[in-house]
Amino acid sequence: MSIESIVPKTAKLGALQPDLKPWQRIDWPLYTQSRIFKDWGQYYTHRLCNKKALQSFGRALQACQAAGTEPSSISIPHLDTSMVREAYTTLDNRSKCLRAMARPEAAFKDSEQAQKLMANEGFYSSSVILAKCEALFDCNRFEDNLFLLHKEERKFQGQSIKDRFKLHKNRTLAVLEESLGSSLNPFLLENWPIITNLARQRRQSVAFIPRPLWQQLRENQKCDVESVIYKKKVSLPPLERARRRVAGDVYNHHYLGSSANDVALLRQLRNDKNFLNPFYLESTPHMTGYSAEQYKIVRKFMKMMHSRKPLYQIREKNREKYLYGVEYQTRRDCYRILRDVRSLRQKGDIDRLTDYVEESMSTKIEIKTHRTLPWKYEFINEVYNVLALAHIDERGVPTDVDLLDIKNYSILYLLPKDRMRDLSTSNHFRGHNIYEEIDKDEERLAYVAKKVGKLEERLLHSRYAIERAYLLFEMARCHFKEGRFSKCSTLAQKADKEARNCNSIIWRFNSTFLICQVHASFNRFERLNESLAKATRLAQQLKNPKLLAFLTLCSAINDYELDYHRKRQPDFNGRRQRKRKGRYSQSSVDSV
């Protein structure tokens, strides 16, 4: 290889001259070039510019190869001693750089090549051999590392060098004791079914033969010409998600300490649209690769630390103490939630109370086990019953309202108001901004869809009937506010069924009255009469005089409206009945 290939000095005709530094324009000897690039590599290594360091070390090795030195070869007849020293020193430095980048396999190969170059010259260096052992240690090959330390120690006689080898051997033995010592037996006995299952899955994956998708679908008696395959989304229970989150936090804090928060932030940045803006076409690909590379390096170092000191060593160390602290704090949180729920019920703010109950139960109580919250079922019953009573408190007789007017049905039955656009202008020169209203409607619909999605996710993993009754009722209430009355009626009937399973009269009444509201929205007086009768029977079981008076008033007004409409349209009903009879007689004649 010529010197022009290492340091180009001139440009071809019609091409731009490369951007070279001043020292690159001098015709240095190959030995000097290798030393220059090696020094630049060490400089970049100290500055943590690992990619530039690898490039500099690579150029240094190219200079050695141009002089006739092949670092990967063992027999080099025409080798200069100084160039050999530069070659194995460069390989040793590049091995350290690769170890800093969490690439111990490549570092081990460089150290092995450096040792072969030294052995070819007939001398040995303890630092290069120990670097090779360190690379094996970073590869989690502890037995091979211990064997190599015992083997290479025999080549040296000095006491100081033997002490260095002894220090490395003691560290390897300590790691083997940590990972394979007495603490391994309880861990194996506790997790033996999981270990056997993983071993069986690994054997199956090794023996697996990939087949075309159409063949797999045909064997399972499915359509083999589907263009888009539906992938079912895996939904984990809230408790399992909390366990995994806590296990990840414990893992990060155990091995990284205070830097665990930085690693969690780095993990989030990999998919953050604010950090990786898709509209920044120049910087986003570079930042995406850089963030993924840095997170991969951190995870590789954490796996190396886990191999040296497994996490099951400290798993039961402070477990009971931690659980007692969580139990005490959970008790205080439960009493605080009960106080806030009762206070919000007294204020009569049903929307704020519903949001507070949803946030508290989904984020704090749902992820508690019976170890930290033994009275979980009783607490859930208390909170949801207070919420149901808050809904009942809203059912009252309005004052200063003509209840015989059908236009006031929305006040009596608490029907959602029509979202009429306000056509008033803010000034005389500008009209109504319809785009602003469209944005508000889209934002509201997105919020409702997100809330209903969370409720459906909770309903999928709910264990208690009273909680399922609340979730179905809240979903029906969201649809009722948006005017989706068919979905509201269906979900309210399911909520009534779940409330019957848990023998909750309060939630049965709320679900039944929600159906009454749906019938009142469509002026279905006959169906409303049946629903009100059912709600009255439930109110009698609740023994609430105020509620009974309210339902009696609703029934009286509904009977009045029903009689009024029956008396108003007798001729229409008669014509409709005669028309039906005519159709029936005509069909009977045709059949004969």
PDB file of N, CA and C in Angstrom, residues 106-167:
ATOM      1  N   ALA A 106     -15.020  -7.859  20.104  1.00  0.00           N
ATOM      2  CA  ALA A 106     -14.024  -7.276  19.205  1.00  0.00           C
ATOM      3  C   ALA A 106     -12.752  -6.910  19.962  1.00  0.00           C
ATOM      4  N   ALA A 107     -12.887  -6.480  21.210  1.00  0.00           N
ATOM      5  CA  ALA A 107     -11.700  -6.160  22.015  1.00  0.00           C
ATOM      6  C   ALA A 107     -10.855  -7.411  22.259  1.00  0.00           C
ATOM      7  N   PHE A 108     -11.509  -8.540  22.486  1.00  0.00           N
ATOM      8  CA  PHE A 108     -10.756  -9.787  22.694  1.00  0.00           C
ATOM      9  C   PHE A 108      -9.987 -10.188  21.436  1.00  0.00           C
ATOM     10  N   LYS A 109     -10.566  -9.986  20.266  1.00  0.00           N
ATOM     11  CA  LYS A 109      -9.865 -10.318  19.027  1.00  0.00           C
ATOM     12  C   LYS A 109      -8.633  -9.440  18.834  1.00  0.00           C
ATOM     13  N   ASP A 110      -8.745  -8.141  19.134  1.00  0.00           N
ATOM     14  CA  ASP A 110      -7.584  -7.257  19.003  1.00  0.00           C
ATOM     15  C   ASP A 110      -6.487  -7.633  19.986  1.00  0.00           C
ATOM     16  N   SER A 111      -6.877  -7.958  21.223  1.00  0.00           N
ATOM     17  CA  SER A 111      -5.868  -8.363  22.213  1.00  0.00           C
ATOM     18  C   SER A 111      -5.192  -9.660  21.806  1.00  0.00           C
ATOM     19  N   GLU A 112      -5.956 -10.563  21.223  1.00  0.00           N
ATOM     20  CA  GLU A 112      -5.369 -11.829  20.777  1.00  0.00           C
ATOM     21  C   GLU A 112      -4.394 -11.603  19.627  1.00  0.00           C
ATOM     22  N   GLN A 113      -4.725 -10.700  18.700  1.00  0.00           N
ATOM     23  CA  GLN A 113      -3.803 -10.388  17.609  1.00  0.00           C
ATOM     24  C   GLN A 113      -2.540  -9.716  18.132  1.00  0.00           C
ATOM     25  N   ALA A 114      -2.688  -8.833  19.117  1.00  0.00           N
ATOM     26  CA  ALA A 114      -1.502  -8.178  19.697  1.00  0.00           C
ATOM     27  C   ALA A 114      -0.599  -9.199  20.372  1.00  0.00           C
ATOM     28  N   GLN A 115      -1.191 -10.173  21.081  1.00  0.00           N
ATOM     29  CA  GLN A 115      -0.373 -11.192  21.734  1.00  0.00           C
ATOM     30  C   GLN A 115       0.337 -12.080  20.712  1.00  0.00           C
ATOM     31  N   LYS A 116      -0.302 -12.363  19.595  1.00  0.00           N
ATOM     32  CA  LYS A 116       0.352 -13.172  18.564  1.00  0.00           C
ATOM     33  C   LYS A 116       1.543 -12.437  17.953  1.00  0.00           C
ATOM     34  N   LEU A 117       1.403 -11.128  17.739  1.00  0.00           N
ATOM     35  CA  LEU A 117       2.530 -10.356  17.220  1.00  0.00           C
ATOM     36  C   LEU A 117       3.703 -10.371  18.187  1.00  0.00           C
ATOM     37  N   MET A 118       3.382 -10.247  19.492  1.00  0.00           N
ATOM     38  CA  MET A 118       4.457 -10.269  20.500  1.00  0.00           C
ATOM     39  C   MET A 118       5.107 -11.643  20.580  1.00  0.00           C
ATOM     40  N   ALA A 119       4.274 -12.700  20.526  1.00  0.00           N
ATOM     41  CA  ALA A 119       4.838 -14.052  20.603  1.00  0.00           C
ATOM     42  C   ALA A 119       5.723 -14.355  19.400  1.00  0.00           C
ATOM     43  N   ASN A 120       5.411 -13.776  18.255  1.00  0.00           N
ATOM     44  CA  ASN A 120       6.236 -13.982  17.077  1.00  0.00           C
ATOM     45  C   ASN A 120       7.617 -13.358  17.227  1.00  0.00           C
ATOM     46  N   GLU A 121       7.695 -12.292  18.029  1.00  0.00           N
ATOM     47  CA  GLU A 121       8.993 -11.657  18.272  1.00  0.00           C
ATOM     48  C   GLU A 121       9.738 -12.273  19.447  1.00  0.00           C
ATOM     49  N   GLY A 122       9.060 -13.166  20.178  1.00  0.00           N
ATOM     50  CA  GLY A 122       9.728 -13.874  21.257  1.00  0.00           C
ATOM     51  C   GLY A 122       9.701 -13.163  22.587  1.00  0.00           C
ATOM     52  N   PHE A 123       8.829 -12.245  22.817  1.00  0.00           N
ATOM     53  CA  PHE A 123       8.725 -11.608  24.130  1.00  0.00           C
ATOM     54  C   PHE A 123       7.241 -11.469  24.484  1.00  0.00           C
ATOM     55  N   TYR A 124       6.984 -11.226  25.768  1.00  0.00           N
ATOM     56  CA  TYR A 124       5.625 -11.159  26.286  1.00  0.00           C
ATOM     57  C   TYR A 124       5.457  -9.885  27.092  1.00  0.00           C
ATOM     58  N   SER A 125       4.233  -9.411  27.130  1.00  0.00           N
ATOM     59  CA  SER A 125       3.885  -8.221  27.909  1.00  0.00           C
ATOM     60  C   SER A 125       2.701  -8.576  28.818  1.00  0.00           C
ATOM     61  N   SER A 126       2.920  -8.389  30.100  1.00  0.00           N
ATOM     62  CA  SER A 126       1.850  -8.733  31.047  1.00  0.00           C
ATOM     63  C   SER A 126       0.615  -7.846  30.865  1.00  0.00           C
ATOM     64  N   SER A 127       0.848  -6.590  30.474  1.00  0.00           N
ATOM     65  CA  SER A 127      -0.292  -5.692  30.307  1.00  0.00           C
ATOM     66  C   SER A 127      -1.200  -6.142  29.166  1.00  0.00           C
ATOM     67  N   VAL A 128      -0.606  -6.595  28.040  1.00  0.00           N
ATOM     68  CA  VAL A 128      -1.402  -7.070  26.910  1.00  0.00           C
ATOM     69  C   VAL A 128      -2.136  -8.352  27.279  1.00  0.00           C
ATOM     70  N   ILE A 129      -1.468  -9.254  27.982  1.00  0.00           N
ATOM     71  CA  ILE A 129      -2.115 -10.508  28.382  1.00  0.00           C
ATOM     72  C   ILE A 129      -3.253 -10.238  29.358  1.00  0.00           C
ATOM     73  N   LEU A 130      -3.031  -9.340  30.317  1.00  0.00           N
ATOM     74  CA  LEU A 130      -4.098  -9.012  31.265  1.00  0.00           C
ATOM     75  C   LEU A 130      -5.255  -8.289  30.574  1.00  0.00           C
ATOM     76  N   ALA A 131      -4.938  -7.500  29.540  1.00  0.00           N
ATOM     77  CA  ALA A 131      -6.014  -6.863  28.777  1.00  0.00           C
ATOM     78  C   ALA A 131      -6.855  -7.917  28.049  1.00  0.00           C
ATOM     79  N   LYS A 132      -6.186  -8.953  27.553  1.00  0.00           N
ATOM     80  CA  LYS A 132      -6.917 -10.049  26.925  1.00  0.00           C
ATOM     81  C   LYS A 132      -7.805 -10.769  27.938  1.00  0.00           C
ATOM     82  N   CYS A 133      -7.291 -10.961  29.134  1.00  0.00           N
ATOM     83  CA  CYS A 133      -8.099 -11.591  30.192  1.00  0.00           C
ATOM     84  C   CYS A 133      -9.270 -10.699  30.588  1.00  0.00           C
ATOM     85  N   GLU A 134      -9.042  -9.394  30.618  1.00  0.00           N
ATOM     86  CA  GLU A 134     -10.131  -8.464  30.945  1.00  0.00           C
ATOM     87  C   GLU A 134     -11.222  -8.499  29.885  1.00  0.00           C
ATOM     88  N   ALA A 135     -10.812  -8.639  28.616  1.00  0.00           N
ATOM     89  CA  ALA A 135     -11.811  -8.736  27.550  1.00  0.00           C
ATOM     90  C   ALA A 135     -12.640 -10.012  27.692  1.00  0.00           C
ATOM     91  N   LEU A 136     -11.974 -11.119  28.063  1.00  0.00           N
ATOM     92  CA  LEU A 136     -12.721 -12.347  28.331  1.00  0.00           C
ATOM     93  C   LEU A 136     -13.667 -12.176  29.515  1.00  0.00           C
ATOM     94  N   PHE A 137     -13.201 -11.455  30.532  1.00  0.00           N
ATOM     95  CA  PHE A 137     -14.032 -11.194  31.708  1.00  0.00           C
ATOM     96  C   PHE A 137     -15.261 -10.373  31.330  1.00  0.00           C
ATOM     97  N   ASP A 138     -15.076  -9.375  30.445  1.00  0.00           N
ATOM     98  CA  ASP A 138     -16.213  -8.566  30.005  1.00  0.00           C
ATOM     99  C   ASP A 138     -17.168  -9.347  29.122  1.00  0.00           C
ATOM    100  N   CYS A 139     -16.670 -10.403  28.466  1.00  0.00           N
ATOM    101  CA  CYS A 139     -17.545 -11.260  27.661  1.00  0.00           C
ATOM    102  C   CYS A 139     -18.334 -12.253  28.509  1.00  0.00           C
ATOM    103  N   ASN A 140     -18.212 -12.160  29.840  1.00  0.00           N
ATOM    104  CA  ASN A 140     -18.893 -13.049  30.787  1.00  0.00           C
ATOM    105  C   ASN A 140     -18.423 -14.499  30.649  1.00  0.00           C
ATOM    106  N   ARG A 141     -17.205 -14.678  30.166  1.00  0.00           N
ATOM    107  CA  ARG A 141     -16.599 -16.009  30.067  1.00  0.00           C
ATOM    108  C   ARG A 141     -15.632 -16.164  31.242  1.00  0.00           C
ATOM    109  N   PHE A 142     -16.204 -16.345  32.424  1.00  0.00           N
ATOM    110  CA  PHE A 142     -15.405 -16.326  33.642  1.00  0.00           C
ATOM    111  C   PHE A 142     -14.517 -17.564  33.763  1.00  0.00           C
ATOM    112  N   GLU A 143     -15.016 -18.724  33.352  1.00  0.00           N
ATOM    113  CA  GLU A 143     -14.186 -19.939  33.437  1.00  0.00           C
ATOM    114  C   GLU A 143     -12.993 -19.855  32.479  1.00  0.00           C
ATOM    115  N   ASP A 144     -13.230 -19.375  31.243  1.00  0.00           N
ATOM    116  CA  ASP A 144     -12.116 -19.220  30.297  1.00  0.00           C
ATOM    117  C   ASP A 144     -11.113 -18.183  30.789  1.00  0.00           C
ATOM    118  N   ASN A 145     -11.616 -17.144  31.426  1.00  0.00           N
ATOM    119  CA  ASN A 145     -10.727 -16.121  31.967  1.00  0.00           C
ATOM    120  C   ASN A 145      -9.837 -16.698  33.066  1.00  0.00           C
ATOM    121  N   LEU A 146     -10.415 -17.495  33.960  1.00  0.00           N
ATOM    122  CA  LEU A 146      -9.622 -18.097  35.034  1.00  0.00           C
ATOM    123  C   LEU A 146      -8.597 -19.088  34.488  1.00  0.00           C
ATOM    124  N   PHE A 147      -9.002 -19.862  33.482  1.00  0.00           N
ATOM    125  CA  PHE A 147      -8.059 -20.800  32.864  1.00  0.00           C
ATOM    126  C   PHE A 147      -6.902 -20.060  32.196  1.00  0.00           C
ATOM    127  N   LEU A 148      -7.193 -18.954  31.491  1.00  0.00           N
ATOM    128  CA  LEU A 148      -6.141 -18.201  30.819  1.00  0.00           C
ATOM    129  C   LEU A 148      -5.201 -17.526  31.819  1.00  0.00           C
ATOM    130  N   LEU A 149      -5.721 -17.074  32.944  1.00  0.00           N
ATOM    131  CA  LEU A 149      -4.858 -16.457  33.961  1.00  0.00           C
ATOM    132  C   LEU A 149      -3.874 -17.477  34.526  1.00  0.00           C
ATOM    133  N   HIS A 150      -4.367 -18.687  34.831  1.00  0.00           N
ATOM    134  CA  HIS A 150      -3.465 -19.725  35.336  1.00  0.00           C
ATOM    135  C   HIS A 150      -2.438 -20.126  34.286  1.00  0.00           C
ATOM    136  N   LYS A 151      -2.831 -20.147  33.028  1.00  0.00           N
ATOM    137  CA  LYS A 151      -1.923 -20.574  31.963  1.00  0.00           C
ATOM    138  C   LYS A 151      -0.848 -19.532  31.686  1.00  0.00           C
ATOM    139  N   GLU A 152      -1.235 -18.253  31.590  1.00  0.00           N
ATOM    140  CA  GLU A 152      -0.267 -17.217  31.243  1.00  0.00           C
ATOM    141  C   GLU A 152       0.614 -16.811  32.413  1.00  0.00           C
ATOM    142  N   GLU A 153       0.196 -17.116  33.635  1.00  0.00           N
ATOM    143  CA  GLU A 153       1.017 -16.736  34.797  1.00  0.00           C
ATOM    144  C   GLU A 153       2.345 -17.482  34.826  1.00  0.00           C
ATOM    145  N   ARG A 154       2.399 -18.662  34.239  1.00  0.00           N
ATOM    146  CA  ARG A 154       3.616 -19.471  34.272  1.00  0.00           C
ATOM    147  C   ARG A 154       4.752 -18.873  33.438  1.00  0.00           C
ATOM    148  N   LYS A 155       4.418 -17.926  32.549  1.00  0.00           N
ATOM    149  CA  LYS A 155       5.448 -17.355  31.681  1.00  0.00           C
ATOM    150  C   LYS A 155       6.245 -16.259  32.380  1.00  0.00           C
ATOM    151  N   PHE A 156       5.833 -15.841  33.570  1.00  0.00           N
ATOM    152  CA  PHE A 156       6.493 -14.736  34.262  1.00  0.00           C
ATOM    153  C   PHE A 156       6.995 -15.223  35.622  1.00  0.00           C
ATOM    154  N   GLN A 157       8.094 -14.590  36.058  1.00  0.00           N
ATOM    155  CA  GLN A 157       8.729 -14.985  37.307  1.00  0.00           C
ATOM    156  C   GLN A 157       8.700 -13.888  38.370  1.00  0.00           C
ATOM    157  N   GLY A 158       8.495 -12.662  37.989  1.00  0.00           N
ATOM    158  CA  GLY A 158       8.512 -11.571  38.951  1.00  0.00           C
ATOM    159  C   GLY A 158       7.349 -11.656  39.938  1.00  0.00           C
ATOM    160  N   GLN A 159       7.614 -11.262  41.185  1.00  0.00           N
ATOM    161  CA  GLN A 159       6.594 -11.342  42.221  1.00  0.00           C
ATOM    162  C   GLN A 159       5.478 -10.308  42.000  1.00  0.00           C
ATOM    163  N   SER A 160       5.874  -9.122  41.534  1.00  0.00           N
ATOM    164  CA  SER A 160       4.865  -8.079  41.316  1.00  0.00           C
ATOM    165  C   SER A 160       3.876  -8.480  40.214  1.00  0.00           C
ATOM    166  N   ILE A 161       4.408  -9.130  39.162  1.00  0.00           N
ATOM    167  CA  ILE A 161       3.521  -9.569  38.083  1.00  0.00           C
ATOM    168  C   ILE A 161       2.614 -10.700  38.566  1.00  0.00           C
ATOM    169  N   LYS A 162       3.176 -11.614  39.369  1.00  0.00           N
ATOM    170  CA  LYS A 162       2.355 -12.689  39.912  1.00  0.00           C
ATOM    171  C   LYS A 162       1.255 -12.146  40.824  1.00  0.00           C
ATOM    172  N   ASP A 163       1.579 -11.067  41.558  1.00  0.00           N
ATOM    173  CA  ASP A 163       0.550 -10.461  42.409  1.00  0.00           C
ATOM    174  C   ASP A 163      -0.583  -9.861  41.567  1.00  0.00           C
ATOM    175  N   ARG A 164      -0.239  -9.296  40.433  1.00  0.00           N
ATOM    176  CA  ARG A 164      -1.277  -8.759  39.544  1.00  0.00           C
ATOM    177  C   ARG A 164      -2.172  -9.881  39.019  1.00  0.00           C
ATOM    178  N   PHE A 165      -1.568 -10.987  38.613  1.00  0.00           N
ATOM    179  CA  PHE A 165      -2.367 -12.121  38.165  1.00  0.00           C
ATOM    180  C   PHE A 165      -3.217 -12.677  39.304  1.00  0.00           C
ATOM    181  N   LYS A 166      -2.667 -12.711  40.492  1.00  0.00           N
ATOM    182  CA  LYS A 166      -3.421 -13.218  41.640  1.00  0.00           C
ATOM    183  C   LYS A 166      -4.629 -12.336  41.948  1.00  0.00           C
ATOM    184  N   LEU A 167      -4.434 -11.026  41.808  1.00  0.00           N
ATOM    185  CA  LEU A 167      -5.541 -10.102  42.043  1.00  0.00           C
ATOM    186  C   LEU A 167      -6.680 -10.348  41.058  1.00  0.00           C
TER     187      LEU A 167
END
